[in-house]
Every structure is written in C-alpha cells, then in structure tokens.
Amino acid sequence: TSHDPAKGLFEQDITHPREVFVDSKTGQAFVTGMGGLWVISTTTFEVQKIDPWPGRLSHPLTLAYDDQSGHVYASDYYLDCVYEVDPDTLKVVRTLPVPAGDAEHFPRVKAHGVGVSNPLNEIYVSTQGRSGKNAGVHVLDKSSGKLKRFIRFGVTPTDLLVDEERDLVYVADFGAVHATEPSGGTVAVIDARTGVVLGQVRVASAKVNHLTLLPDGSVLVLDKAGDHQNVEVDFHLDALMGEFVPSSVD
C-alpha cells in the first residue's frame, strides 16, 4: 500500500487516490488523485508522478482507456478539462477544456467521469456543475476536442461509461450531497448517436458513485447510500465472465 499512517493526507506519496486503471499493454497502474496522476510499475512497484498542469492544483478523478491509440484519458474536477496521456512516454499529449454546457455565463463544470467512443469519434465527460447549472454530459469531438453537444441530466452526475459495441452511454447521478429527501440514485442510459436519454434506472435512494461495464453489456453499479446495512455477501463475482461463485470457493 502507498498509505503511510505516520503522514497526513497531503503528505502521502499518493494524495487522496481516487481511481485505478491497469494498462496491461505497458504493465502500469494509473492512479488519480489530488495534485496529479501517479503511475505504478506492476513489476518493480516504482511510482512516478505526472503533473498535468504545472503551477496549478489539479485534481484528476476518473480514467478511460482508448484502445485505438493506447492512450489514457483523465478528467480533472478542479480545472474543468480532460488530459490525454501517452503511457509509453508518461506525457500529457493534449489538454481538452470542457466548456459550459447549458449556462454559458457560468463556466464552472466540475468534470467527473470520462469515456471514449472510437466508432463515433467522441469523448464523453460527465459534469456536476453547480446549483443545477452545467450538470450533465459534454460530448467532445475526439479529433478536435471541440464541444459537439451537451446532454442535460441529473443533480450531481458522477461516473460515466461507454459501451462502444452498442453505442450507449451510462451516467450515474449521485444526487444532492446533503439532501434531506431522496435525491439521485439513478443511472441514465443514453443513445450515443442521438444524445437522447432513453431511460433511467433507479438502483438506490441516492449516491450512485461508480459503474463497471461487463462483457455481456450489463452494468455493475456501486452506491454509497447505506440502504442495505449488515448484509452478508455470500458470493464472488467474476467480472470477466459475469459468473457468480459461492464465497466458500476460492
């Protein structure tokens, strides 16, 4: 583990780690966190830091892999942009700004989730905005990085994933952070070709936070609502095969 209990949050080698992506091609694990991206060798465990915007406090949150270019995309919650990183050189090759969506006079978007579709040549970024402004999905042209359209959705959109095979985009809605009534807790299913929200699936009372796409097209959803406490999980899930195995079986 990178955590040193003798150090404070901002003194850790990896500051406030958020998401991990393992690039099997280069044998590196990419970790997002406050202040940059960290790259861990899966063979030597050497850690290298990428500062995507020197001189400014960045906060990369989520990661997406482009299987066409082999590059990794990372959203930045603080600086409202997406970084394209070359795993071979560990360099940021492009920084794509994420502009305002439905409130041009309010430029803050709080970029969160990111995903890529090579068949449609698009990059998708979920944005939380503020006070109901700019909350939704920004669709960027993958070649130019320019905004193609904005899809309004949710109260506080969090994770996003792209099913390239089926041209679908899934977006989670965390809901209001300090809500006294149910808020969020849904996952939107969006037609990537038209930008139309086909429907929403309620999975919890609130706080849907992470999505994982399985090979058969189904989606695993993680929430932090605390609706189901003291639950014993008596199975393992094989994420590659989508098969459930009793917890008694290693």
PDB file of C-alpha atoms in Angstrom:
ATOM      1  CA  THR A   1       0.000   0.000   0.000  1.00  0.00           C
ATOM      2  CA  SER A   2       1.093   3.578  -0.616  1.00  0.00           C
ATOM      3  CA  HIS A   3      -0.536   4.818   2.596  1.00  0.00           C
ATOM      4  CA  ASP A   4       1.780   5.837   5.423  1.00  0.00           C
ATOM      5  CA  PRO A   5      -0.171   6.148   8.700  1.00  0.00           C
ATOM      6  CA  ALA A   6       2.556   8.411  10.081  1.00  0.00           C
ATOM      7  CA  LYS A   7       1.817  11.018   7.393  1.00  0.00           C
ATOM      8  CA  GLY A   8      -1.125  13.351   6.940  1.00  0.00           C
ATOM      9  CA  LEU A   9      -3.398  13.412   3.870  1.00  0.00           C
ATOM     10  CA  PHE A  10      -1.338  15.945   1.964  1.00  0.00           C
ATOM     11  CA  GLU A  11       1.969  14.327   2.923  1.00  0.00           C
ATOM     12  CA  GLN A  12       1.187  10.942   1.380  1.00  0.00           C
ATOM     13  CA  ASP A  13       3.168   9.738  -1.633  1.00  0.00           C
ATOM     14  CA  ILE A  14      -0.140   9.498  -3.499  1.00  0.00           C
ATOM     15  CA  THR A  15      -2.509  12.225  -2.345  1.00  0.00           C
ATOM     16  CA  HIS A  16      -6.178  11.247  -1.934  1.00  0.00           C
ATOM     17  CA  PRO A  17      -6.178   8.387  -4.502  1.00  0.00           C
ATOM     18  CA  ARG A  18      -9.472   8.105  -6.365  1.00  0.00           C
ATOM     19  CA  GLU A  19      -9.389   5.649  -9.260  1.00  0.00           C
ATOM     20  CA  VAL A  20      -7.043   2.963 -10.584  1.00  0.00           C
ATOM     21  CA  PHE A  21      -6.606   1.721 -14.135  1.00  0.00           C
ATOM     22  CA  VAL A  22      -4.142  -1.032 -15.037  1.00  0.00           C
ATOM     23  CA  ASP A  23      -2.715  -0.766 -18.540  1.00  0.00           C
ATOM     24  CA  SER A  24      -1.901  -4.385 -19.385  1.00  0.00           C
ATOM     25  CA  LYS A  25      -0.046  -3.311 -22.527  1.00  0.00           C
ATOM     26  CA  THR A  26       2.615  -1.318 -20.647  1.00  0.00           C
ATOM     27  CA  GLY A  27       2.308  -3.050 -17.267  1.00  0.00           C
ATOM     28  CA  GLN A  28       1.498   0.161 -15.435  1.00  0.00           C
ATOM     29  CA  ALA A  29      -1.213   1.151 -12.977  1.00  0.00           C
ATOM     30  CA  PHE A  30      -2.511   4.697 -13.311  1.00  0.00           C
ATOM     31  CA  VAL A  31      -3.887   6.334 -10.164  1.00  0.00           C
ATOM     32  CA  THR A  32      -5.749   9.638  -9.999  1.00  0.00           C
ATOM     33  CA  GLY A  33      -5.585  11.939  -7.009  1.00  0.00           C
ATOM     34  CA  MET A  34      -5.308  15.476  -5.769  1.00  0.00           C
ATOM     35  CA  GLY A  35      -2.359  17.127  -7.467  1.00  0.00           C
ATOM     36  CA  GLY A  36      -1.849  14.818 -10.417  1.00  0.00           C
ATOM     37  CA  LEU A  37      -1.599  11.295 -11.757  1.00  0.00           C
ATOM     38  CA  TRP A  38       0.617   8.579 -10.357  1.00  0.00           C
ATOM     39  CA  VAL A  39       1.956   5.673 -12.385  1.00  0.00           C
ATOM     40  CA  ILE A  40       2.990   2.467 -10.620  1.00  0.00           C
ATOM     41  CA  SER A  41       5.046  -0.235 -12.319  1.00  0.00           C
ATOM     42  CA  THR A  42       3.316  -3.572 -11.753  1.00  0.00           C
ATOM     43  CA  THR A  43       6.690  -5.339 -11.830  1.00  0.00           C
ATOM     44  CA  THR A  44       9.015  -3.076  -9.801  1.00  0.00           C
ATOM     45  CA  PHE A  45       6.330  -1.060  -7.919  1.00  0.00           C
ATOM     46  CA  GLU A  46       8.246   2.113  -8.767  1.00  0.00           C
ATOM     47  CA  VAL A  47       5.980   5.167  -8.534  1.00  0.00           C
ATOM     48  CA  GLN A  48       6.208   8.123 -10.900  1.00  0.00           C
ATOM     49  CA  LYS A  49       4.099  11.267 -10.761  1.00  0.00           C
ATOM     50  CA  ILE A  50       2.635  13.127 -13.721  1.00  0.00           C
ATOM     51  CA  ASP A  51       1.864  16.785 -13.030  1.00  0.00           C
ATOM     52  CA  PRO A  52      -0.643  17.525 -15.811  1.00  0.00           C
ATOM     53  CA  TRP A  53      -0.767  21.283 -15.241  1.00  0.00           C
ATOM     54  CA  PRO A  54       2.409  22.607 -13.567  1.00  0.00           C
ATOM     55  CA  GLY A  55       1.804  25.647 -11.419  1.00  0.00           C
ATOM     56  CA  ARG A  56      -1.875  24.869 -10.779  1.00  0.00           C
ATOM     57  CA  LEU A  57      -3.588  22.500  -8.341  1.00  0.00           C
ATOM     58  CA  SER A  58      -5.138  19.759 -10.441  1.00  0.00           C
ATOM     59  CA  HIS A  59      -7.499  17.039  -9.260  1.00  0.00           C
ATOM     60  CA  PRO A  60      -7.819  14.178 -11.754  1.00  0.00           C
ATOM     61  CA  LEU A  61     -10.745  11.924 -10.829  1.00  0.00           C
ATOM     62  CA  THR A  62     -11.600   9.197 -13.320  1.00  0.00           C
ATOM     63  CA  LEU A  63      -9.825   7.345 -16.126  1.00  0.00           C
ATOM     64  CA  ALA A  64     -10.741   5.917 -19.521  1.00  0.00           C
ATOM     65  CA  TYR A  65      -8.697   3.861 -21.956  1.00  0.00           C
ATOM     66  CA  ASP A  66      -8.639   4.426 -25.706  1.00  0.00           C
ATOM     67  CA  ASP A  67      -7.954   1.013 -27.203  1.00  0.00           C
ATOM     68  CA  GLN A  68      -7.317   2.566 -30.614  1.00  0.00           C
ATOM     69  CA  SER A  69      -4.473   4.905 -29.643  1.00  0.00           C
ATOM     70  CA  GLY A  70      -3.480   3.139 -26.422  1.00  0.00           C
ATOM     71  CA  HIS A  71      -3.762   6.447 -24.605  1.00  0.00           C
ATOM     72  CA  VAL A  72      -5.356   7.095 -21.223  1.00  0.00           C
ATOM     73  CA  TYR A  73      -7.833   9.922 -20.613  1.00  0.00           C
ATOM     74  CA  ALA A  74      -8.250  11.541 -17.201  1.00  0.00           C
ATOM     75  CA  SER A  75     -10.884  14.063 -16.119  1.00  0.00           C
ATOM     76  CA  ASP A  76      -9.904  16.999 -13.884  1.00  0.00           C
ATOM     77  CA  TYR A  77     -12.518  18.066 -11.351  1.00  0.00           C
ATOM     78  CA  TYR A  78     -10.744  21.268 -10.335  1.00  0.00           C
ATOM     79  CA  LEU A  79      -9.562  22.583 -13.698  1.00  0.00           C
ATOM     80  CA  ASP A  80     -12.545  21.532 -15.870  1.00  0.00           C
ATOM     81  CA  CYS A  81     -10.623  19.655 -18.510  1.00  0.00           C
ATOM     82  CA  VAL A  82      -9.592  16.220 -19.772  1.00  0.00           C
ATOM     83  CA  TYR A  83      -5.995  15.087 -20.172  1.00  0.00           C
ATOM     84  CA  GLU A  84      -4.849  12.657 -22.837  1.00  0.00           C
ATOM     85  CA  VAL A  85      -1.790  10.752 -21.605  1.00  0.00           C
ATOM     86  CA  ASP A  86       0.611   8.601 -23.613  1.00  0.00           C
ATOM     87  CA  PRO A  87       1.506   5.593 -21.371  1.00  0.00           C
ATOM     88  CA  ASP A  88       4.739   4.989 -23.275  1.00  0.00           C
ATOM     89  CA  THR A  89       6.173   8.455 -22.536  1.00  0.00           C
ATOM     90  CA  LEU A  90       4.033   9.351 -19.483  1.00  0.00           C
ATOM     91  CA  LYS A  91       3.437  12.733 -21.096  1.00  0.00           C
ATOM     92  CA  VAL A  92       0.210  14.706 -21.404  1.00  0.00           C
ATOM     93  CA  VAL A  93      -0.189  14.987 -25.181  1.00  0.00           C
ATOM     94  CA  ARG A  94      -3.425  17.021 -25.098  1.00  0.00           C
ATOM     95  CA  THR A  95      -5.398  19.031 -22.596  1.00  0.00           C
ATOM     96  CA  LEU A  96      -9.021  19.383 -23.666  1.00  0.00           C
ATOM     97  CA  PRO A  97     -11.066  22.124 -21.954  1.00  0.00           C
ATOM     98  CA  VAL A  98     -14.634  21.225 -21.008  1.00  0.00           C
ATOM     99  CA  PRO A  99     -16.700  24.399 -21.534  1.00  0.00           C
ATOM    100  CA  ALA A 100     -20.013  25.421 -20.026  1.00  0.00           C
ATOM    101  CA  GLY A 101     -22.974  23.316 -21.074  1.00  0.00           C
ATOM    102  CA  ASP A 102     -26.349  24.973 -20.561  1.00  0.00           C
ATOM    103  CA  ALA A 103     -25.166  28.068 -18.640  1.00  0.00           C
ATOM    104  CA  GLU A 104     -22.570  29.917 -20.703  1.00  0.00           C
ATOM    105  CA  HIS A 105     -22.359  32.727 -18.140  1.00  0.00           C
ATOM    106  CA  PHE A 106     -21.348  30.165 -15.511  1.00  0.00           C
ATOM    107  CA  PRO A 107     -18.202  28.433 -16.810  1.00  0.00           C
ATOM    108  CA  ARG A 108     -17.605  26.086 -13.847  1.00  0.00           C
ATOM    109  CA  VAL A 109     -18.492  22.499 -14.810  1.00  0.00           C
ATOM    110  CA  LYS A 110     -16.654  20.182 -12.341  1.00  0.00           C
ATOM    111  CA  ALA A 111     -15.641  17.435 -14.778  1.00  0.00           C
ATOM    112  CA  HIS A 112     -16.073  13.973 -13.267  1.00  0.00           C
ATOM    113  CA  GLY A 113     -16.479  10.878 -15.457  1.00  0.00           C
ATOM    114  CA  VAL A 114     -14.847  10.373 -18.861  1.00  0.00           C
ATOM    115  CA  GLY A 115     -15.327   7.837 -21.648  1.00  0.00           C
ATOM    116  CA  VAL A 116     -14.342   7.335 -25.292  1.00  0.00           C
ATOM    117  CA  SER A 117     -16.125   6.024 -28.392  1.00  0.00           C
ATOM    118  CA  ASN A 118     -13.885   5.369 -31.366  1.00  0.00           C
ATOM    119  CA  PRO A 119     -16.729   4.307 -33.700  1.00  0.00           C
ATOM    120  CA  LEU A 120     -18.358   7.716 -33.144  1.00  0.00           C
ATOM    121  CA  ASN A 121     -15.052   9.584 -32.668  1.00  0.00           C
ATOM    122  CA  GLU A 122     -16.325  11.179 -29.455  1.00  0.00           C
ATOM    123  CA  ILE A 123     -15.247  11.798 -25.875  1.00  0.00           C
ATOM    124  CA  TYR A 124     -17.909  11.959 -23.163  1.00  0.00           C
ATOM    125  CA  VAL A 125     -17.479  13.871 -19.909  1.00  0.00           C
ATOM    126  CA  SER A 126     -19.974  13.889 -17.054  1.00  0.00           C
ATOM    127  CA  THR A 127     -20.071  17.231 -15.251  1.00  0.00           C
ATOM    128  CA  GLN A 128     -21.576  18.110 -11.905  1.00  0.00           C
ATOM    129  CA  GLY A 129     -21.832  21.855 -12.383  1.00  0.00           C
ATOM    130  CA  ARG A 130     -23.247  23.871  -9.536  1.00  0.00           C
ATOM    131  CA  SER A 131     -26.726  24.785  -8.327  1.00  0.00           C
ATOM    132  CA  GLY A 132     -28.289  22.927 -11.234  1.00  0.00           C
ATOM    133  CA  LYS A 133     -26.154  24.631 -13.882  1.00  0.00           C
ATOM    134  CA  ASN A 134     -23.985  22.616 -16.324  1.00  0.00           C
ATOM    135  CA  ALA A 135     -24.952  19.244 -14.821  1.00  0.00           C
ATOM    136  CA  GLY A 136     -24.985  16.551 -17.470  1.00  0.00           C
ATOM    137  CA  VAL A 137     -22.808  15.080 -20.218  1.00  0.00           C
ATOM    138  CA  HIS A 138     -20.494  17.025 -22.515  1.00  0.00           C
ATOM    139  CA  VAL A 139     -19.811  15.388 -25.873  1.00  0.00           C
ATOM    140  CA  LEU A 140     -16.478  16.405 -27.391  1.00  0.00           C
ATOM    141  CA  ASP A 141     -15.208  15.689 -30.878  1.00  0.00           C
ATOM    142  CA  LYS A 142     -12.316  13.274 -30.337  1.00  0.00           C
ATOM    143  CA  SER A 143     -10.212  14.749 -33.144  1.00  0.00           C
ATOM    144  CA  SER A 144     -10.643  18.463 -32.477  1.00  0.00           C
ATOM    145  CA  GLY A 145     -11.621  18.397 -28.809  1.00  0.00           C
ATOM    146  CA  LYS A 146     -14.437  20.853 -29.546  1.00  0.00           C
ATOM    147  CA  LEU A 147     -17.821  20.619 -27.831  1.00  0.00           C
ATOM    148  CA  LYS A 148     -20.389  18.934 -30.090  1.00  0.00           C
ATOM    149  CA  ARG A 149     -23.364  18.931 -27.738  1.00  0.00           C
ATOM    150  CA  PHE A 150     -24.455  18.981 -24.114  1.00  0.00           C
ATOM    151  CA  ILE A 151     -26.917  16.477 -22.656  1.00  0.00           C
ATOM    152  CA  ARG A 152     -28.700  17.709 -19.550  1.00  0.00           C
ATOM    153  CA  PHE A 153     -29.044  15.044 -16.861  1.00  0.00           C
ATOM    154  CA  GLY A 154     -29.142  14.630 -13.115  1.00  0.00           C
ATOM    155  CA  VAL A 155     -28.456  16.614  -9.985  1.00  0.00           C
ATOM    156  CA  THR A 156     -24.823  15.613  -9.444  1.00  0.00           C
ATOM    157  CA  PRO A 157     -23.615  13.298 -12.221  1.00  0.00           C
ATOM    158  CA  THR A 158     -20.674  11.137 -11.180  1.00  0.00           C
ATOM    159  CA  ASP A 159     -19.292   8.140 -13.048  1.00  0.00           C
ATOM    160  CA  LEU A 160     -19.736   7.581 -16.762  1.00  0.00           C
ATOM    161  CA  LEU A 161     -19.012   4.641 -19.022  1.00  0.00           C
ATOM    162  CA  VAL A 162     -19.316   3.985 -22.737  1.00  0.00           C
ATOM    163  CA  ASP A 163     -20.483   0.767 -24.387  1.00  0.00           C
ATOM    164  CA  GLU A 164     -18.857   1.206 -27.814  1.00  0.00           C
ATOM    165  CA  GLU A 165     -20.336  -2.003 -29.198  1.00  0.00           C
ATOM    166  CA  ARG A 166     -23.906  -0.901 -28.518  1.00  0.00           C
ATOM    167  CA  ASP A 167     -23.425   2.897 -28.851  1.00  0.00           C
ATOM    168  CA  LEU A 168     -24.696   3.502 -25.323  1.00  0.00           C
ATOM    169  CA  VAL A 169     -23.514   5.854 -22.580  1.00  0.00           C
ATOM    170  CA  TYR A 170     -24.316   5.228 -18.923  1.00  0.00           C
ATOM    171  CA  VAL A 171     -24.208   8.067 -16.378  1.00  0.00           C
ATOM    172  CA  ALA A 172     -24.687   7.823 -12.614  1.00  0.00           C
ATOM    173  CA  ASP A 173     -26.472  10.505 -10.582  1.00  0.00           C
ATOM    174  CA  PHE A 174     -25.148  10.905  -7.053  1.00  0.00           C
ATOM    175  CA  GLY A 175     -27.896  13.357  -6.142  1.00  0.00           C
ATOM    176  CA  ALA A 176     -27.695  16.256  -3.698  1.00  0.00           C
ATOM    177  CA  VAL A 177     -24.802  15.776  -1.273  1.00  0.00           C
ATOM    178  CA  HIS A 178     -26.692  16.910   1.841  1.00  0.00           C
ATOM    179  CA  ALA A 179     -30.211  16.008   0.785  1.00  0.00           C
ATOM    180  CA  THR A 180     -32.874  15.533   3.462  1.00  0.00           C
ATOM    181  CA  GLU A 181     -35.063  13.679   0.942  1.00  0.00           C
ATOM    182  CA  PRO A 182     -34.195  11.039  -1.671  1.00  0.00           C
ATOM    183  CA  SER A 183     -32.120  12.587  -4.451  1.00  0.00           C
ATOM    184  CA  GLY A 184     -30.293  10.950  -7.334  1.00  0.00           C
ATOM    185  CA  GLY A 185     -29.739   7.220  -7.068  1.00  0.00           C
ATOM    186  CA  THR A 186     -30.372   6.650 -10.769  1.00  0.00           C
ATOM    187  CA  VAL A 187     -28.375   5.619 -13.825  1.00  0.00           C
ATOM    188  CA  ALA A 188     -29.220   7.170 -17.180  1.00  0.00           C
ATOM    189  CA  VAL A 189     -28.979   5.177 -20.410  1.00  0.00           C
ATOM    190  CA  ILE A 190     -28.149   7.479 -23.334  1.00  0.00           C
ATOM    191  CA  ASP A 191     -28.203   6.774 -27.056  1.00  0.00           C
ATOM    192  CA  ALA A 192     -24.702   7.872 -28.031  1.00  0.00           C
ATOM    193  CA  ARG A 193     -25.680   8.501 -31.656  1.00  0.00           C
ATOM    194  CA  THR A 194     -28.550  10.873 -30.913  1.00  0.00           C
ATOM    195  CA  GLY A 195     -27.785  12.120 -27.405  1.00  0.00           C
ATOM    196  CA  VAL A 196     -31.282  11.116 -26.283  1.00  0.00           C
ATOM    197  CA  VAL A 197     -31.741   9.827 -22.723  1.00  0.00           C
ATOM    198  CA  LEU A 198     -33.503   6.522 -23.372  1.00  0.00           C
ATOM    199  CA  GLY A 199     -34.401   5.971 -19.740  1.00  0.00           C
ATOM    200  CA  GLN A 200     -33.294   5.929 -16.134  1.00  0.00           C
ATOM    201  CA  VAL A 201     -32.853   3.001 -13.783  1.00  0.00           C
ATOM    202  CA  ARG A 202     -33.238   3.583 -10.059  1.00  0.00           C
ATOM    203  CA  VAL A 203     -30.751   1.487  -8.105  1.00  0.00           C
ATOM    204  CA  ALA A 204     -30.651   3.268  -4.728  1.00  0.00           C
ATOM    205  CA  SER A 205     -32.175   6.162  -2.817  1.00  0.00           C
ATOM    206  CA  ALA A 206     -29.091   8.293  -3.574  1.00  0.00           C
ATOM    207  CA  LYS A 207     -25.302   8.424  -4.000  1.00  0.00           C
ATOM    208  CA  VAL A 208     -24.645   6.245  -7.041  1.00  0.00           C
ATOM    209  CA  ASN A 209     -20.902   6.594  -7.402  1.00  0.00           C
ATOM    210  CA  HIS A 210     -19.313   4.051  -9.752  1.00  0.00           C
ATOM    211  CA  LEU A 211     -20.178   1.992 -12.831  1.00  0.00           C
ATOM    212  CA  THR A 212     -18.466  -1.013 -14.418  1.00  0.00           C
ATOM    213  CA  LEU A 213     -19.314  -2.453 -17.831  1.00  0.00           C
ATOM    214  CA  LEU A 214     -19.216  -6.255 -18.160  1.00  0.00           C
ATOM    215  CA  PRO A 215     -18.550  -8.114 -21.431  1.00  0.00           C
ATOM    216  CA  ASP A 216     -22.188  -9.092 -21.898  1.00  0.00           C
ATOM    217  CA  GLY A 217     -23.298  -5.446 -21.788  1.00  0.00           C
ATOM    218  CA  SER A 218     -24.642  -5.492 -18.247  1.00  0.00           C
ATOM    219  CA  VAL A 219     -23.528  -2.816 -15.796  1.00  0.00           C
ATOM    220  CA  LEU A 220     -22.417  -3.141 -12.184  1.00  0.00           C
ATOM    221  CA  VAL A 221     -23.439  -0.173 -10.035  1.00  0.00           C
ATOM    222  CA  LEU A 222     -21.876   0.935  -6.748  1.00  0.00           C
ATOM    223  CA  ASP A 223     -23.713   3.282  -4.404  1.00  0.00           C
ATOM    224  CA  LYS A 224     -22.916   4.845  -1.031  1.00  0.00           C
ATOM    225  CA  ALA A 225     -26.467   5.374   0.123  1.00  0.00           C
ATOM    226  CA  GLY A 226     -26.235   2.930   3.018  1.00  0.00           C
ATOM    227  CA  ASP A 227     -29.640   1.482   2.236  1.00  0.00           C
ATOM    228  CA  HIS A 228     -28.511  -2.100   2.739  1.00  0.00           C
ATOM    229  CA  GLN A 229     -26.640  -2.404   6.005  1.00  0.00           C
ATOM    230  CA  ASN A 230     -25.353  -5.552   7.712  1.00  0.00           C
ATOM    231  CA  VAL A 231     -25.688  -7.521   4.504  1.00  0.00           C
ATOM    232  CA  GLU A 232     -23.610 -10.655   4.108  1.00  0.00           C
ATOM    233  CA  VAL A 233     -22.295 -11.128   0.579  1.00  0.00           C
ATOM    234  CA  ASP A 234     -22.069 -14.885   0.098  1.00  0.00           C
ATOM    235  CA  PHE A 235     -20.612 -14.874  -3.411  1.00  0.00           C
ATOM    236  CA  HIS A 236     -17.757 -13.647  -5.578  1.00  0.00           C
ATOM    237  CA  LEU A 237     -18.361 -12.134  -8.997  1.00  0.00           C
ATOM    238  CA  ASP A 238     -16.083 -12.905 -11.908  1.00  0.00           C
ATOM    239  CA  ALA A 239     -16.061  -9.573 -13.765  1.00  0.00           C
ATOM    240  CA  LEU A 240     -14.707 -11.149 -16.959  1.00  0.00           C
ATOM    241  CA  MET A 241     -17.204 -13.985 -17.178  1.00  0.00           C
ATOM    242  CA  GLY A 242     -20.100 -12.392 -15.291  1.00  0.00           C
ATOM    243  CA  GLU A 243     -20.447 -15.573 -13.236  1.00  0.00           C
ATOM    244  CA  PHE A 244     -21.309 -15.797  -9.541  1.00  0.00           C
ATOM    245  CA  VAL A 245     -19.258 -18.170  -7.375  1.00  0.00           C
ATOM    246  CA  PRO A 246     -20.070 -19.040  -3.733  1.00  0.00           C
ATOM    247  CA  SER A 247     -17.818 -17.260  -1.250  1.00  0.00           C
ATOM    248  CA  SER A 248     -16.786 -20.632   0.110  1.00  0.00           C
ATOM    249  CA  VAL A 249     -14.989 -21.288  -3.187  1.00  0.00           C
ATOM    250  CA  ASP A 250     -11.643 -19.572  -3.669  1.00  0.00           C
TER     251      ASP A 250
END
